[in-house]
GROMACS .gro file of C-alpha atoms in nm:
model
  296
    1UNK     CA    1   4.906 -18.021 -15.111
    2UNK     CA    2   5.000 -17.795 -14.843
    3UNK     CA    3   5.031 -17.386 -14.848
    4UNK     CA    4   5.380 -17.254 -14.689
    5UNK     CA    5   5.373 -16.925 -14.511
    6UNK     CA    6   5.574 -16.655 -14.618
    7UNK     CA    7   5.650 -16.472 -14.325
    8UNK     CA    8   5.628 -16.064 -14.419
    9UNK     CA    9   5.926 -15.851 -14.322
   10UNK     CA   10   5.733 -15.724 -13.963
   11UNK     CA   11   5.666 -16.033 -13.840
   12UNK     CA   12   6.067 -16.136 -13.937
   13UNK     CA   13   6.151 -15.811 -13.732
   14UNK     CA   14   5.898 -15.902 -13.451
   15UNK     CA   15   6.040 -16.253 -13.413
   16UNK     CA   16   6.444 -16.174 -13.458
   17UNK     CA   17   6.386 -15.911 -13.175
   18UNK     CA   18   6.146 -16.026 -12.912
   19UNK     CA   19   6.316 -15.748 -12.665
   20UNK     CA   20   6.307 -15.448 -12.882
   21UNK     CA   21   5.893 -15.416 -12.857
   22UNK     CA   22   5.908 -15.463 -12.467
   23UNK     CA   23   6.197 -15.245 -12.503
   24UNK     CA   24   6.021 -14.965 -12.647
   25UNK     CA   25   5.712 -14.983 -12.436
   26UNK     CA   26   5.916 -14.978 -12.073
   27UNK     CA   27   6.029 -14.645 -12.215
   28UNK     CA   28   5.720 -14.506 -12.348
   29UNK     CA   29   5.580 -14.573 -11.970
   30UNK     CA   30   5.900 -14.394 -11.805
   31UNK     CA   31   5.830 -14.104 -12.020
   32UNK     CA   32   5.468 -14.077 -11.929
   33UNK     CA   33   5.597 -14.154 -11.582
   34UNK     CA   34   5.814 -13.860 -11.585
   35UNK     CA   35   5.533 -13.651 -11.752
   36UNK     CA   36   5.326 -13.666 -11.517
   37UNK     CA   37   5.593 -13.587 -11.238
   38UNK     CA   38   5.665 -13.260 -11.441
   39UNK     CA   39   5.316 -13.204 -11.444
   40UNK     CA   40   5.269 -13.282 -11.087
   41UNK     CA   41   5.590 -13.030 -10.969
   42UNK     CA   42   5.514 -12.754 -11.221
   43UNK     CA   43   5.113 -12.732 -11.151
   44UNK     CA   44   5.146 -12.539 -10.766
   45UNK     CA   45   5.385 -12.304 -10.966
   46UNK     CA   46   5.131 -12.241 -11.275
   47UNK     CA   47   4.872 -12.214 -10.977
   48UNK     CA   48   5.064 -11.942 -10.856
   49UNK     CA   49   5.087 -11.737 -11.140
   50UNK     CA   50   4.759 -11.787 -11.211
   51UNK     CA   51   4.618 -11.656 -10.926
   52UNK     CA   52   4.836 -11.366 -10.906
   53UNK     CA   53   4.654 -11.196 -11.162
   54UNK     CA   54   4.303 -11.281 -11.058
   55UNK     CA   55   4.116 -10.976 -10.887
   56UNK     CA   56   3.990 -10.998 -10.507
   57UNK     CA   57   3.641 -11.030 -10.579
   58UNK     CA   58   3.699 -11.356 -10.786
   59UNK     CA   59   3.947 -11.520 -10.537
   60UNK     CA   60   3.651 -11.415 -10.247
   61UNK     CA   61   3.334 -11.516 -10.495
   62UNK     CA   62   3.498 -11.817 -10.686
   63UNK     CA   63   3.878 -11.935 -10.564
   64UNK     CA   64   3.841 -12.210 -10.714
   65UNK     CA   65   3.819 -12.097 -11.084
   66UNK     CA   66   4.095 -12.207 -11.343
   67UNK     CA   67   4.105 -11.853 -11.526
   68UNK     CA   68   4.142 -11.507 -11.430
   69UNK     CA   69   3.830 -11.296 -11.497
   70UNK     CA   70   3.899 -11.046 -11.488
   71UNK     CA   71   4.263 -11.019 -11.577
   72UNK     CA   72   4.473 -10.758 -11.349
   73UNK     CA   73   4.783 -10.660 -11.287
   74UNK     CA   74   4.693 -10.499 -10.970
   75UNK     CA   75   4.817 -10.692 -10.726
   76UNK     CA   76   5.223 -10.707 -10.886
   77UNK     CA   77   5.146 -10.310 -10.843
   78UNK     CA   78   5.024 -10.337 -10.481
   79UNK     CA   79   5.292 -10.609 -10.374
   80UNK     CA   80   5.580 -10.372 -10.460
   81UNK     CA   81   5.450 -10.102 -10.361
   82UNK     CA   82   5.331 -10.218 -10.003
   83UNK     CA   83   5.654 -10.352  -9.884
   84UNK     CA   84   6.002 -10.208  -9.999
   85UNK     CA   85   6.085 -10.483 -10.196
   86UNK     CA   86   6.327 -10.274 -10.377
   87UNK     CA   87   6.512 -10.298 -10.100
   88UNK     CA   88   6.491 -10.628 -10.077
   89UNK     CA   89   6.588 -10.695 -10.410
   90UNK     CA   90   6.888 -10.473 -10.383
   91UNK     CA   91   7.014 -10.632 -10.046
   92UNK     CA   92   7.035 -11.002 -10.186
   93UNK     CA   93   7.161 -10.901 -10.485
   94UNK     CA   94   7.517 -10.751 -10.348
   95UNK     CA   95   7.528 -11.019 -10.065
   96UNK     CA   96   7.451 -11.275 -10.349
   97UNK     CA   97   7.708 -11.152 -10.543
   98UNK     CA   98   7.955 -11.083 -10.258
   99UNK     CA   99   7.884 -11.471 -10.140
  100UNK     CA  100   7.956 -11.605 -10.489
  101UNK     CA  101   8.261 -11.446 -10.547
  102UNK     CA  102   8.385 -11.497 -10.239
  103UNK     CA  103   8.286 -11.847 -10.227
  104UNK     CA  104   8.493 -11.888 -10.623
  105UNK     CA  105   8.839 -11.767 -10.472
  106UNK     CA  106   8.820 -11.924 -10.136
  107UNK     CA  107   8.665 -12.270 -10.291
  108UNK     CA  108   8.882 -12.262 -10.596
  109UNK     CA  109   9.202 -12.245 -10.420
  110UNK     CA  110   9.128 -12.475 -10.142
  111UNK     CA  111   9.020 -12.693 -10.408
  112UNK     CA  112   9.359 -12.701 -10.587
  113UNK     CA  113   9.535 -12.761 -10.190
  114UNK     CA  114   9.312 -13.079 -10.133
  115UNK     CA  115   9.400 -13.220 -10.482
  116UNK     CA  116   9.751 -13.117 -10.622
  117UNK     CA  117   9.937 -13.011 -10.301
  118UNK     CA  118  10.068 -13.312 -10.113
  119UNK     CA  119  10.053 -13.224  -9.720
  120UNK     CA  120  10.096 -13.386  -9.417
  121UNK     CA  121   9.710 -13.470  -9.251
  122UNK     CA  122   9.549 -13.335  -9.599
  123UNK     CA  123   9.346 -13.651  -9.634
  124UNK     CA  124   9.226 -13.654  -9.258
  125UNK     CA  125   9.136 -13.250  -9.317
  126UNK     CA  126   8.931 -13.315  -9.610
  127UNK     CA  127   8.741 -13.546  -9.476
  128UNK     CA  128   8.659 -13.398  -9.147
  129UNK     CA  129   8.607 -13.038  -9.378
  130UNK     CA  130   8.358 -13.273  -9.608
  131UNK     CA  131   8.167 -13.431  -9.268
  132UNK     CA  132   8.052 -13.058  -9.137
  133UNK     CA  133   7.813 -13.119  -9.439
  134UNK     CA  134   7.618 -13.407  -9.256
  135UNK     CA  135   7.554 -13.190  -8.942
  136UNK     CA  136   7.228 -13.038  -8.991
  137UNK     CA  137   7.214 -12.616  -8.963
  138UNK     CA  138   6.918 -12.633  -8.683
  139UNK     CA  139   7.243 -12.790  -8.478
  140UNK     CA  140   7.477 -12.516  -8.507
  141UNK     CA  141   7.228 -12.220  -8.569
  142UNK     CA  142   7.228 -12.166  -8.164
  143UNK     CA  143   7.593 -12.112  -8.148
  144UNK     CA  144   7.664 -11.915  -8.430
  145UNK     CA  145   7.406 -11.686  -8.335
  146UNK     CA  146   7.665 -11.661  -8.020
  147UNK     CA  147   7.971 -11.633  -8.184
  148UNK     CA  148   7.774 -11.381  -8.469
  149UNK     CA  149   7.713 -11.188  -8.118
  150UNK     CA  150   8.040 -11.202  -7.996
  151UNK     CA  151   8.152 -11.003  -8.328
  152UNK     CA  152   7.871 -10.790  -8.302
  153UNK     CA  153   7.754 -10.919  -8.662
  154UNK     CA  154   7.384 -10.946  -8.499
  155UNK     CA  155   7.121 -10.730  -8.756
  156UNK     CA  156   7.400 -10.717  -9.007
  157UNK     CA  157   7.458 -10.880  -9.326
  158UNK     CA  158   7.809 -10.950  -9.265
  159UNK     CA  159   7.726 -11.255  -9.071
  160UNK     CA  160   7.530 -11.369  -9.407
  161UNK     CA  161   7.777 -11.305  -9.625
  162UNK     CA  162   8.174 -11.348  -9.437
  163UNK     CA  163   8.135 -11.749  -9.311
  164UNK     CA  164   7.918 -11.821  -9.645
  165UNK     CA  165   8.233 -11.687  -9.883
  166UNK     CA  166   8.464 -11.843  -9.649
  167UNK     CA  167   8.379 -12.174  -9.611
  168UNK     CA  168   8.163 -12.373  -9.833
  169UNK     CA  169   8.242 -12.776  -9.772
  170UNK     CA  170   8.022 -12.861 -10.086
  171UNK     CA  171   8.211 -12.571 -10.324
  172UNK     CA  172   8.574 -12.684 -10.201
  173UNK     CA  173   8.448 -13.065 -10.265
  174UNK     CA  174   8.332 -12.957 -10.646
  175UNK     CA  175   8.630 -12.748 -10.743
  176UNK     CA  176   8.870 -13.083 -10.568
  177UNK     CA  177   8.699 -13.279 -10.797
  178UNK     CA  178   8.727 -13.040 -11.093
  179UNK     CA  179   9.138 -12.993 -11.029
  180UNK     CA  180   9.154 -13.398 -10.986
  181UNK     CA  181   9.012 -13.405 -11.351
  182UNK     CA  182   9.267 -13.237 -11.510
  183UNK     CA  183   9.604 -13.364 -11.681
  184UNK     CA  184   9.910 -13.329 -11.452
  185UNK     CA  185  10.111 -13.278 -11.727
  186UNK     CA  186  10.002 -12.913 -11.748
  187UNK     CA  187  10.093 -12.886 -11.410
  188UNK     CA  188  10.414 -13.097 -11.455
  189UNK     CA  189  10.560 -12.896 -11.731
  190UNK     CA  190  10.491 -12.558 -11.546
  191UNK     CA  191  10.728 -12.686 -11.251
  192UNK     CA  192  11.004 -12.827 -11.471
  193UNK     CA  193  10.974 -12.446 -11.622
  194UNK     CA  194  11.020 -12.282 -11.276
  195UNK     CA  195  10.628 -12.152 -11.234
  196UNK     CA  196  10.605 -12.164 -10.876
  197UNK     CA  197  10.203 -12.279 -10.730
  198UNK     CA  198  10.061 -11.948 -10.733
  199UNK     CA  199  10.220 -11.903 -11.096
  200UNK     CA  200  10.074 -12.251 -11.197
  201UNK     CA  201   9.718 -12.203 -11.037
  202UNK     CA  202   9.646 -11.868 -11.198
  203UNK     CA  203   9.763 -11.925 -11.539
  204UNK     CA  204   9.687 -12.305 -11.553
  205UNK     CA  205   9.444 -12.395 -11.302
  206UNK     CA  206   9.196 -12.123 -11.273
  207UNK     CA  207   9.144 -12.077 -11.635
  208UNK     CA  208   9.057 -12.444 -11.709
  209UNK     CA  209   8.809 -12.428 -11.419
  210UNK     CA  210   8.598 -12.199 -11.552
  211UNK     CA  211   8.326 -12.438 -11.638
  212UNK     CA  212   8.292 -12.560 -11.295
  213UNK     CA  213   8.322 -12.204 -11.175
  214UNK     CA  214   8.032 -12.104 -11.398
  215UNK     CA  215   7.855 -12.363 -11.230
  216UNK     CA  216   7.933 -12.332 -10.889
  217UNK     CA  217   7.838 -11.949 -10.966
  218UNK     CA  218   7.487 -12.056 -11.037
  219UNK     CA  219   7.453 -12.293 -10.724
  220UNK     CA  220   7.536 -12.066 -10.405
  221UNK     CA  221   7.334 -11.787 -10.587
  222UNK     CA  222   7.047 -12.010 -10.610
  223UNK     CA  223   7.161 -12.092 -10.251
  224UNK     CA  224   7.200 -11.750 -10.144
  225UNK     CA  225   6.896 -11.595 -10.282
  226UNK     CA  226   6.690 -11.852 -10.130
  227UNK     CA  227   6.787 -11.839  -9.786
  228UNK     CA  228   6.538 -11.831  -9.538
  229UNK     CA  229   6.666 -11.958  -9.188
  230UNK     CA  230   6.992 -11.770  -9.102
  231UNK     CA  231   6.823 -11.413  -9.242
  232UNK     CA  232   6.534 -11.493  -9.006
  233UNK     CA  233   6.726 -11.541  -8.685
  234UNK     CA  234   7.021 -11.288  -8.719
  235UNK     CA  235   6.829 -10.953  -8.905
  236UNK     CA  236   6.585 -10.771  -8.708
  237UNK     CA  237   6.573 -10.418  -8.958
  238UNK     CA  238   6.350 -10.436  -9.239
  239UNK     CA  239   6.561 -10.231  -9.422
  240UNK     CA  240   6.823 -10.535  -9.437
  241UNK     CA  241   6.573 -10.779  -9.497
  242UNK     CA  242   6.613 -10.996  -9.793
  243UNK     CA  243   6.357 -11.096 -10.010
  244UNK     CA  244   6.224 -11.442  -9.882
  245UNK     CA  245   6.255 -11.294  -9.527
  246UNK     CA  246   6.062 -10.967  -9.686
  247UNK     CA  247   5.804 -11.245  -9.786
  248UNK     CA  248   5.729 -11.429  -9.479
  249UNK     CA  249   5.659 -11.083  -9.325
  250UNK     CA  250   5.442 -10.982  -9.667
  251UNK     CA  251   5.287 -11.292  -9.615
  252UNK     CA  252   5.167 -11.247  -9.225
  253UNK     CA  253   5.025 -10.937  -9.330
  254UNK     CA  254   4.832 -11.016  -9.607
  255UNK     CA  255   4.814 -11.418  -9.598
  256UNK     CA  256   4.456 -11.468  -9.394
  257UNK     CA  257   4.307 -11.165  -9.653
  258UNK     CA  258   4.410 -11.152 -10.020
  259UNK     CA  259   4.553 -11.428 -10.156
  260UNK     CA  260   4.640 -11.275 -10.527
  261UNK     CA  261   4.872 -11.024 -10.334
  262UNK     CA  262   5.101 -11.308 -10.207
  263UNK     CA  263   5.105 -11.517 -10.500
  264UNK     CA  264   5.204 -11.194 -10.696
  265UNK     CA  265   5.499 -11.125 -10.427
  266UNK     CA  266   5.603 -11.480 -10.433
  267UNK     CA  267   5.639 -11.462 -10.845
  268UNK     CA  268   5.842 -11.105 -10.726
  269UNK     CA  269   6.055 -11.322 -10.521
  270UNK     CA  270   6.073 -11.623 -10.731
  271UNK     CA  271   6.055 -11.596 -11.115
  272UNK     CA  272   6.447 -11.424 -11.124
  273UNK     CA  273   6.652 -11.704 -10.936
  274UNK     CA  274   6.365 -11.969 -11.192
  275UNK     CA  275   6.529 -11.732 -11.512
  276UNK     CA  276   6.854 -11.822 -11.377
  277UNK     CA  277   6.852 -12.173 -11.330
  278UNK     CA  278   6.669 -12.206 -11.678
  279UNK     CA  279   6.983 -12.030 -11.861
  280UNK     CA  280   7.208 -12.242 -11.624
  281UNK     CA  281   7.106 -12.563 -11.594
  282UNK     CA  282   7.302 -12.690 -11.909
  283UNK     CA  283   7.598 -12.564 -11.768
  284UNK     CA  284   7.525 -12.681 -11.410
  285UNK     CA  285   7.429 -13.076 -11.559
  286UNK     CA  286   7.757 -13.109 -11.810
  287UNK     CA  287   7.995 -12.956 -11.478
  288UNK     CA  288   7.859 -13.214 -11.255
  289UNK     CA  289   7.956 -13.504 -11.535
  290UNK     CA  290   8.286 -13.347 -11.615
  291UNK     CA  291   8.305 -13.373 -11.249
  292UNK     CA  292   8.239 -13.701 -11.162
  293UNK     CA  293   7.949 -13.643 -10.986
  294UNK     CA  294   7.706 -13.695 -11.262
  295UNK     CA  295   7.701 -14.077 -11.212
  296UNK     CA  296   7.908 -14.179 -11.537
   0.00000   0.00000   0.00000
């Protein structure tokens, strides 16, 4: 007489859903996967702040040692107080600030042009606007050094901050996309009651493009702040130095000699822009979907 086998509830699971188990182990590997690429970017910044306390004895006797021993705050002290990075701080601040807002109204209302106003070539412009974001910067550095010249901009922080607020392909392609989300109805039922475009993009556009705006905000300050290239080849005064250009020069001072001083100036010059894009980046990932540019 034979024995059946009662198969127990797990092995009924197991069997029913042969997928689920693989399933569940491809994701357990992305996640490790994507652990140890967190791991991997966040390490040279830990590395950083780690060393920025560590006195110059230890960085000359032992460089290689995890922990600071001892632990100083020496070298933030010496860092600001070597170089005016007060200065620094307060020049890309305003020309941050100046860029963004200038870079909401201009982007914001070109935005609206390109999506709601019908206009003969519109399509063609957009486009050819939207390509000047495949040319690299190295190409046109050389001539708008020229034309900076020419306006006797050279040394000044007007050439950082008037073409940056005034044209931004990537802002005016966001805020298009943004204005192409909403209903037309709005839009609709403020013509059939007179509102004439300027009427219908401040009270109806503008305010429903605030998320994107926040956003956008966030982006070119990021942007701004960390500019390097244009700072370097059109100020020559370090009193209108900003702070990554403020760096590089920290850095050729002090870079061959003590190597706690620049990683405390680079946490100086980095940790407020990291603050921002920590409170931010919600804000920047759900505009991007609302957008369309979030790969839905």
């Amino acid at each position: 007489m034979t024995t059946a086998t009662v198969p127990t509830d797990s092995t009924t699971r197991a069997t029913a859903h042969p997928g689920r188990a693989a399933s569940r182990t491809r994701k357990a590997l992305l996640h490790v996967v994507l652990l140890l690429g967190g791991l991997a970017m966040v390490f040279p910044f830990l590395w950083m702040l780690i060393t920025s306390f560590k006195s110059l004895p230890q960085l000359l006797n032992d460089p290689l040692s995890v922990w600071p021993h001892p632990f100083t705050l020496q070298n933030y002290a010496d860092a600001w107080s070597d170089v005016p990075f007060g200065q620094a701080y307060w020049n890309t601040i305003y020309i941050a600030v100046l860029v963004v807002v200038g870079t909401l109204v201009t982007a914001a209302m070109a935005g609206y042009a390109f999506a709601r106003i019908p206009f003969r070539g519109s399509k063609v412009l957009f486009v050819l606007f939207l390509a000047t974001q495949m040319i690299p910067m190295q190409v046109t550095l050389i001539p708008f050094y020229f034309l900076m010249a020419k306006l006797g901009w050279v040394d000044s922080h007007l050439a950082l901050i008037v073409p940056a607020a005034l044209a931004n392909p990537f802002a005016v392609f966001l805020m298009r996309q943004f204005v192409l989300s909403l209903p037309r109805e709005l839009e609709e039922a403020a013509l059939v009651d007179g509102a004439g475009r300027w009427r219908i993009f401040w009270s109806i556009i503008l305010p429903n493009l605030k998320p994107g705006l926040g956003a956008l905000a966030i982006i070119v300050a990021l942007s701004t702040w960390n500019n390097f290239l244009l700072p370097l080849v059109i100020l020559n005064s370090q009193d209108l130095f900003t702070v990554p250009l403020l760096l590089q020069s920290f850095r050729g001072q002090y870079g061959s000699v003590n190597y706690g001083l620049i990683m405390a100036a680079s946490a100086i010059a980095t940790i407020p822009m990291l603050i921002a894009f920590v409170i931010g980046q919600r804000r920047i990932l759900n505009s991007m979907a609302a957008s369309g540019l979030g790969g839905r």
